[in-house]
XYZ file of C-alpha atoms in Angstrom:
470
model
C -27.939 22.018 16.502
C -25.182 20.040 14.988
C -25.843 17.183 17.358
C -29.342 17.133 16.246
C -28.187 16.739 12.898
C -26.562 13.465 13.771
C -23.085 14.707 14.073
C -20.920 12.899 16.601
C -19.917 14.985 19.618
C -16.345 15.507 18.856
C -16.898 16.332 15.357
C -19.768 18.693 16.119
C -17.641 20.549 18.357
C -14.939 20.882 15.758
C -17.541 22.022 13.235
C -18.788 24.710 15.676
C -15.321 25.773 16.497
C -14.535 26.023 12.855
C -17.474 28.172 12.151
C -16.555 30.735 14.871
C -13.038 30.679 13.554
C -14.219 31.427 10.094
C -16.445 34.656 11.224
C -13.401 35.898 13.015
C -11.556 35.897 9.548
C -11.893 38.619 7.037
C -14.083 37.039 4.358
C -11.957 35.640 1.426
C -8.730 36.019 3.374
C -7.479 32.699 2.445
C -8.433 30.196 -0.065
C -10.862 27.405 1.071
C -12.649 24.584 -0.233
C -11.347 22.659 -3.363
C -8.180 24.313 -4.564
C -5.320 23.577 -6.889
C -2.307 21.465 -5.824
C -0.015 24.371 -5.693
C -2.261 26.519 -3.681
C -2.807 23.389 -1.408
C 0.924 23.099 -0.664
C 1.164 26.920 0.119
C -1.913 26.866 2.304
C -0.551 23.586 4.242
C 2.547 25.787 5.108
C 0.486 28.574 6.458
C -1.775 26.146 8.435
C 1.398 24.517 10.127
C 2.903 28.122 10.936
C -0.621 28.965 12.395
C -0.738 25.765 14.264
C 2.724 26.244 15.732
C 1.896 29.887 16.703
C -1.421 29.339 18.223
C -0.707 25.860 20.114
C -3.903 24.425 18.531
C -3.881 21.281 16.615
C -4.131 20.878 12.835
C -4.280 17.935 10.601
C -3.606 16.591 6.939
C -5.807 13.891 5.775
C -5.144 11.531 2.622
C -7.887 9.624 1.244
C -8.044 7.193 -1.690
C -10.550 4.743 -3.153
C -10.521 1.028 -2.626
C -9.947 -1.230 -5.567
C -9.790 1.750 -8.015
C -7.997 -0.041 -10.589
C -10.973 -2.499 -10.932
C -13.432 0.397 -11.193
C -11.197 2.015 -13.877
C -11.068 -1.185 -15.983
C -14.683 -1.905 -15.617
C -15.959 1.534 -16.112
C -13.291 3.648 -17.985
C -11.568 6.863 -17.306
C -14.480 9.201 -18.228
C -16.595 7.340 -15.450
C -13.758 7.505 -13.105
C -13.273 11.293 -13.480
C -17.230 11.531 -13.057
C -17.066 9.708 -9.735
C -14.030 11.619 -8.438
C -16.020 14.969 -9.229
C -18.984 13.527 -7.187
C -16.588 12.756 -4.405
C -15.213 16.120 -4.247
C -18.727 17.451 -3.644
C -19.467 15.137 -0.944
C -16.066 15.832 0.858
C -16.879 19.496 0.712
C -20.165 19.030 2.496
C -18.274 17.109 5.165
C -15.118 19.401 5.963
C -15.401 22.725 7.639
C -15.700 26.029 5.617
C -12.129 27.116 6.011
C -10.413 23.715 5.458
C -8.943 22.982 2.223
C -9.065 20.160 -0.234
C -7.359 18.946 -3.482
C -6.913 16.026 -5.775
C -3.148 15.172 -6.312
C -3.703 11.872 -8.326
C -6.718 10.209 -10.030
C -7.156 8.211 -6.840
C -5.609 10.217 -4.086
C -6.898 13.272 -2.383
C -5.481 15.528 0.323
C -7.434 17.613 2.915
C -5.925 20.268 5.168
C -7.713 21.051 8.503
C -7.155 24.348 9.903
C -5.955 24.575 13.490
C -8.544 24.245 16.296
C -8.648 23.475 20.088
C -11.423 20.818 19.382
C -9.160 19.132 16.807
C -8.016 15.592 18.507
C -7.802 12.261 17.463
C -11.421 11.361 18.160
C -12.454 14.300 15.910
C -10.124 13.164 13.196
C -11.430 9.664 13.344
C -15.026 10.688 13.441
C -14.606 12.919 10.316
C -12.772 10.254 8.510
C -15.822 7.978 9.262
C -18.250 10.582 7.847
C -16.217 10.764 4.656
C -16.353 7.112 4.316
C -20.142 7.061 4.860
C -20.395 9.397 2.130
C -18.585 7.164 -0.406
C -20.903 4.449 0.751
C -23.897 6.173 -0.914
C -23.941 4.855 -4.533
C -22.319 6.901 -7.237
C -24.467 7.528 -10.255
C -23.080 6.585 -13.773
C -25.619 6.999 -16.695
C -28.347 6.017 -14.410
C -26.743 3.030 -12.740
C -25.409 2.737 -9.347
C -21.676 2.348 -8.736
C -20.758 1.333 -5.080
C -17.432 2.328 -3.688
C -15.475 2.556 -0.583
C -12.459 4.457 0.582
C -9.243 4.223 2.983
C -8.085 7.199 4.911
C -4.915 8.112 6.573
C -4.192 11.326 8.772
C -1.520 13.024 10.622
C -2.110 15.626 13.275
C 0.478 18.390 13.663
C 1.074 17.553 17.260
C 2.320 14.046 16.171
C 5.259 15.639 14.288
C 5.572 19.063 15.721
C 8.881 19.915 14.127
C 7.991 18.698 10.804
C 8.273 20.816 7.526
C 5.155 20.879 5.381
C 6.401 18.284 3.115
C 7.189 15.901 5.759
C 3.658 16.441 7.143
C 2.160 15.557 3.744
C 4.464 12.509 3.643
C 3.342 11.404 6.891
C -0.481 11.431 5.733
C 0.454 9.437 2.729
C 2.176 7.030 4.667
C -0.763 6.652 7.124
C -2.907 6.034 3.974
C -0.742 3.618 2.633
C -0.861 1.648 6.023
C -4.598 1.934 5.973
C -4.598 0.215 2.413
C -2.497 -2.447 3.270
C -4.803 -3.385 6.126
C -7.871 -3.783 3.918
C -10.604 -1.709 2.434
C -12.669 0.917 4.715
C -9.540 1.222 7.093
C -8.610 4.370 8.858
C -4.921 4.964 10.240
C -3.431 7.764 12.172
C 0.074 8.485 11.670
C 2.439 7.355 14.746
C 5.907 6.553 15.627
C 5.441 3.010 14.344
C 4.253 4.348 11.173
C 7.312 6.340 10.815
C 9.385 3.439 11.489
C 7.598 1.068 9.004
C 7.681 3.884 6.277
C 11.290 4.071 6.664
C 11.631 0.243 6.408
C 9.551 0.049 3.117
C 11.304 3.198 1.616
C 14.604 1.359 2.165
C 13.297 -1.634 0.663
C 12.038 0.173 -2.494
C 15.360 1.709 -3.005
C 16.887 -1.924 -2.669
C 14.329 -3.408 -5.064
C 15.348 -1.143 -7.863
C 18.978 -2.409 -7.441
C 17.904 -5.923 -6.886
C 16.535 -6.037 -10.437
C 20.068 -5.443 -11.786
C 22.172 -7.484 -9.364
C 20.257 -10.778 -9.578
C 18.694 -10.956 -6.325
C 15.343 -11.177 -7.784
C 14.897 -14.407 -9.869
C 12.226 -17.097 -10.372
C 11.625 -19.950 -8.296
C 10.100 -23.173 -9.960
C 6.838 -24.987 -8.834
C 6.411 -28.232 -10.809
C 3.215 -29.270 -12.551
C 2.558 -33.047 -13.169
C 0.177 -35.018 -15.374
C -2.744 -36.774 -13.455
C -2.589 -39.548 -16.093
C 1.207 -40.386 -15.985
C 2.823 -38.509 -13.055
C 5.508 -37.054 -15.570
C 6.523 -33.510 -15.298
C 4.394 -31.288 -17.793
C 5.956 -28.020 -16.775
C 7.097 -25.468 -14.045
C 5.592 -22.262 -13.050
C 8.147 -19.356 -12.455
C 7.317 -17.468 -9.378
C 9.245 -14.359 -8.631
C 11.272 -14.228 -5.450
C 13.619 -11.579 -3.897
C 16.531 -13.140 -2.083
C 17.437 -10.265 -0.056
C 21.072 -10.501 1.381
C 19.912 -9.373 5.029
C 16.063 -10.000 5.110
C 16.066 -13.521 3.456
C 13.440 -14.640 1.071
C 10.574 -12.362 0.327
C 7.410 -13.123 -1.821
C 5.744 -10.933 -4.438
C 3.391 -9.565 -1.913
C 6.227 -7.507 -0.514
C 7.836 -6.146 -3.752
C 5.049 -5.999 -6.276
C 3.658 -2.815 -4.644
C 7.009 -1.156 -5.254
C 7.114 -2.345 -8.841
C 3.680 -0.931 -9.637
C 4.335 2.352 -7.785
C 7.627 2.715 -9.745
C 6.321 1.542 -13.114
C 8.701 -1.291 -13.029
C 6.355 -4.250 -13.813
C 7.627 -4.421 -17.306
C 11.269 -4.462 -16.058
C 10.319 -7.129 -13.507
C 8.587 -9.314 -16.096
C 11.689 -9.275 -18.384
C 14.150 -10.227 -15.564
C 11.917 -13.378 -14.683
C 11.215 -14.410 -18.253
C 15.188 -14.035 -19.014
C 15.859 -16.223 -16.016
C 13.113 -18.610 -16.561
C 14.159 -19.168 -20.257
C 17.780 -19.588 -19.252
C 16.493 -22.423 -16.865
C 14.616 -24.165 -19.844
C 17.677 -23.714 -22.149
C 19.767 -25.318 -19.416
C 17.410 -28.158 -19.134
C 17.190 -28.692 -22.811
C 20.999 -28.875 -23.106
C 21.390 -31.408 -20.084
C 18.621 -33.672 -21.832
C 16.059 -32.847 -19.451
C 12.838 -32.155 -21.489
C 10.495 -29.759 -19.436
C 7.477 -29.398 -21.858
C 6.530 -25.834 -20.775
C 7.316 -22.927 -18.411
C 4.469 -20.739 -17.018
C 5.250 -17.181 -16.482
C 2.645 -14.614 -15.100
C 2.086 -11.418 -17.094
C 0.734 -8.265 -15.407
C -1.754 -5.880 -16.860
C 0.886 -3.274 -17.305
C 2.983 -5.648 -19.400
C 0.067 -6.640 -21.413
C -0.600 -2.896 -22.176
C 2.895 -2.597 -23.933
C 2.334 -2.412 -27.606
C 5.769 -3.887 -28.088
C 5.169 -6.948 -26.105
C 4.931 -9.394 -29.013
C 8.025 -8.376 -30.801
C 10.049 -8.259 -27.544
C 8.893 -11.819 -26.556
C 9.744 -13.319 -30.000
C 13.294 -11.858 -29.371
C 13.597 -13.452 -25.996
C 12.289 -16.680 -27.131
C 14.808 -16.747 -30.076
C 17.643 -15.689 -27.798
C 17.389 -19.170 -25.932
C 16.318 -21.230 -28.808
C 12.685 -21.771 -27.433
C 9.638 -22.250 -29.488
C 6.553 -20.267 -28.499
C 4.850 -23.502 -27.520
C 7.100 -23.964 -24.688
C 5.717 -20.722 -22.955
C 2.541 -20.588 -20.880
C 1.397 -16.968 -20.573
C -0.418 -16.854 -17.302
C -3.079 -14.156 -17.008
C -5.341 -13.490 -14.015
C -8.933 -14.180 -14.654
C -9.772 -10.683 -13.518
C -7.857 -9.278 -16.641
C -10.353 -10.968 -18.860
C -13.292 -10.068 -16.686
C -12.801 -6.288 -16.557
C -13.524 -3.564 -19.072
C -11.849 -4.728 -22.559
C -8.644 -3.046 -23.440
C -7.732 -2.847 -27.070
C -3.960 -3.263 -26.542
C -4.283 -6.106 -24.042
C -6.938 -7.905 -26.558
C -4.460 -7.520 -29.331
C -1.585 -8.695 -27.226
C -3.283 -11.714 -25.723
C -4.612 -13.021 -29.030
C -1.418 -12.129 -30.826
C 0.443 -14.426 -28.130
C -2.013 -17.132 -28.801
C -1.416 -16.626 -32.762
C 2.301 -16.946 -32.047
C 1.729 -20.365 -30.522
C 1.984 -19.652 -26.768
C -0.226 -21.508 -24.411
C -2.681 -19.026 -22.855
C -3.289 -19.887 -19.128
C -6.150 -18.362 -17.365
C -4.994 -18.300 -13.875
C -7.193 -18.360 -10.731
C -10.089 -19.547 -12.317
C -13.458 -18.993 -10.483
C -12.362 -15.856 -8.811
C -12.671 -13.207 -11.475
C -16.094 -13.910 -13.213
C -14.698 -14.208 -16.754
C -17.291 -14.999 -19.064
C -17.281 -18.000 -21.776
C -17.383 -15.473 -24.460
C -14.063 -13.844 -23.130
C -12.359 -17.306 -22.966
C -13.031 -17.945 -26.515
C -12.180 -14.419 -27.813
C -8.709 -14.455 -25.966
C -8.223 -17.980 -27.413
C -7.375 -19.463 -23.806
C -5.664 -22.773 -24.051
C -5.838 -23.914 -20.401
C -7.489 -22.974 -17.154
C -5.962 -23.111 -13.865
C -8.608 -23.946 -11.160
C -8.038 -21.722 -8.284
C -6.914 -23.352 -5.037
C -10.091 -22.309 -3.024
C -12.027 -24.776 -4.885
C -9.500 -27.524 -4.646
C -8.629 -27.111 -0.901
C -10.127 -30.199 1.131
C -12.162 -31.031 -1.938
C -11.740 -34.841 -1.064
C -13.755 -34.209 2.253
C -16.346 -31.629 0.897
C -19.083 -32.932 -1.459
C -20.016 -29.281 -2.458
C -16.485 -28.558 -3.406
C -16.296 -31.631 -5.345
C -19.542 -30.547 -7.204
C -18.051 -27.190 -8.050
C -14.654 -28.428 -9.488
C -16.657 -31.152 -11.507
C -18.620 -28.511 -13.109
C -15.655 -26.402 -13.947
C -14.029 -29.557 -15.618
C -17.103 -30.213 -17.422
C -17.132 -26.914 -18.839
C -13.457 -26.978 -19.762
C -14.023 -30.371 -21.619
C -16.985 -29.012 -23.728
C -14.852 -26.042 -24.526
C -11.878 -28.291 -25.520
C -9.784 -26.680 -22.715
C -6.772 -28.327 -20.791
C -7.090 -27.987 -16.980
C -4.620 -27.600 -14.171
C -5.812 -27.835 -10.451
C -3.796 -25.530 -8.436
C -3.110 -25.530 -4.680
C -3.101 -29.521 -4.260
C -1.661 -30.233 -0.934
C -2.635 -33.758 -0.011
C -2.624 -37.180 -1.828
C -6.529 -37.225 -1.360
C -6.788 -33.900 -3.286
C -4.475 -35.276 -5.942
C -6.357 -38.498 -6.413
C -9.844 -36.650 -6.409
C -8.561 -34.111 -9.275
C -7.290 -37.106 -11.162
C -10.507 -39.067 -10.860
C -12.755 -35.952 -11.611
C -10.669 -35.362 -15.047
C -8.027 -32.399 -14.239
C -5.178 -32.858 -16.714
C -2.433 -31.347 -14.529
C -1.941 -30.653 -10.821
C 0.221 -28.160 -9.041
C 0.797 -27.464 -5.353
C 2.916 -28.094 -2.168
C 1.638 -31.678 -2.206
C 3.575 -32.175 -5.726
C 6.361 -29.676 -4.877
C 6.886 -26.152 -3.305
C 8.387 -23.426 -5.268
C 12.345 -23.659 -5.222
C 15.358 -22.161 -6.760
C 16.732 -23.564 -9.965
C 19.444 -25.547 -7.974
C 16.856 -27.491 -6.055
C 14.558 -27.793 -8.869
C 17.189 -29.728 -10.706
C 17.456 -32.182 -7.759
C 13.793 -32.394 -7.442
C 13.584 -33.330 -11.286
C 16.001 -36.283 -10.733
C 14.347 -37.464 -7.519
C 10.747 -37.340 -9.192
C 11.753 -39.023 -12.123
C 13.353 -41.809 -10.006
C 10.274 -42.259 -8.306
C 8.099 -42.361 -11.608
C 10.187 -45.515 -12.605
C 7.897 -48.544 -11.763
C 5.158 -46.226 -9.756
C 1.548 -46.956 -10.406
C -0.458 -44.482 -12.202
C -3.335 -42.452 -10.552
C -6.290 -43.538 -12.887
C -9.275 -41.448 -13.723
C -12.591 -42.981 -13.375
C -14.138 -44.223 -16.568
C -17.776 -44.396 -17.807
């Protein structure tokens, strides 16, 4: 009968076994279905003891929506809660009657699967797939359809037979974290390799907190030059972790740690302090770098005290606000408006900072939002710039962006310029500035000093790359 309903064989057998097991119990003997977090943790301990006693397998499953922050920003907390409520109903329709389910965070859910002789790797994967299928069905919000997906990690009791309940929960969450790192709609089972990678990441997380204080995390500087003159018009400060044993690590490694530990604000302060210090050193040495670009995360932009703190930081290094380019991802502008973010961005513009719209073309920011946030410059994403000198359609896209920017009286900077051909094309099409490996790679302050001297020496007597006229 279960197979006739479309259940995969392994999962059908598991459901059948679960039904018989439930019948054998006294009705209401143990909590089932959606339970509180406290009850869930108590029941997980009971499930673990039952599995060890019976020799049957049990499993703990962790589930999380993919790209939840985007949904939250776009629709708000009330809508997100409504989606979570619909998701609970869908999960309860998939799991067995005696299994338990709880929500531990706005975007993280746990499922405890009671012991069964039919519960194996295949059954867990099939059940995870069914949960993903239920999420693919649109969620209704005020009559509109919202499409979501989810990633899932699970740990069978047999994978860590001697584990305590908390170890089991952490193993399921570790499998989910690994699933999320491998893209949307991913399923991962906990394994010895997962355990090893989890320990490595846990150690790195601890190291990261210390690295913020001991100077291991600092900005590397990538130059930006004028397409008219070739002169240096600024640097972008890009965070790097100079780990004593693991070498140089980019933000893709440590930003998740900073976000999970609510350390994005602290990271931003560290990078700004060192970037402003570099500017002051260049000023004192007679090297005039017009502007330094620093990335601001959404968490920082939600800080009500950001503007006052930034004023103090600039004053500390005797820098005027126009020397700072506040780089903000286009996705911040294109999502649901946030009053604090709006006030901070417009306040920074009023202070005199340059507002850079980063990765332009990837986040669907409207022209209205560009004007509302008083954007000074758009940074054309590297996906439009790459091989544009060889691809007419790419040239048309870049040309359209530059025409729009000119009409809106915005400066432009082309990112990801890697070849002389791309550099020349960006100049001819009218981009004001260029940045990329073809100009200079991100480099520590000491090497940036050397690069500045070398670039200025080359500029003497070098012909300009002219723009097209007419």
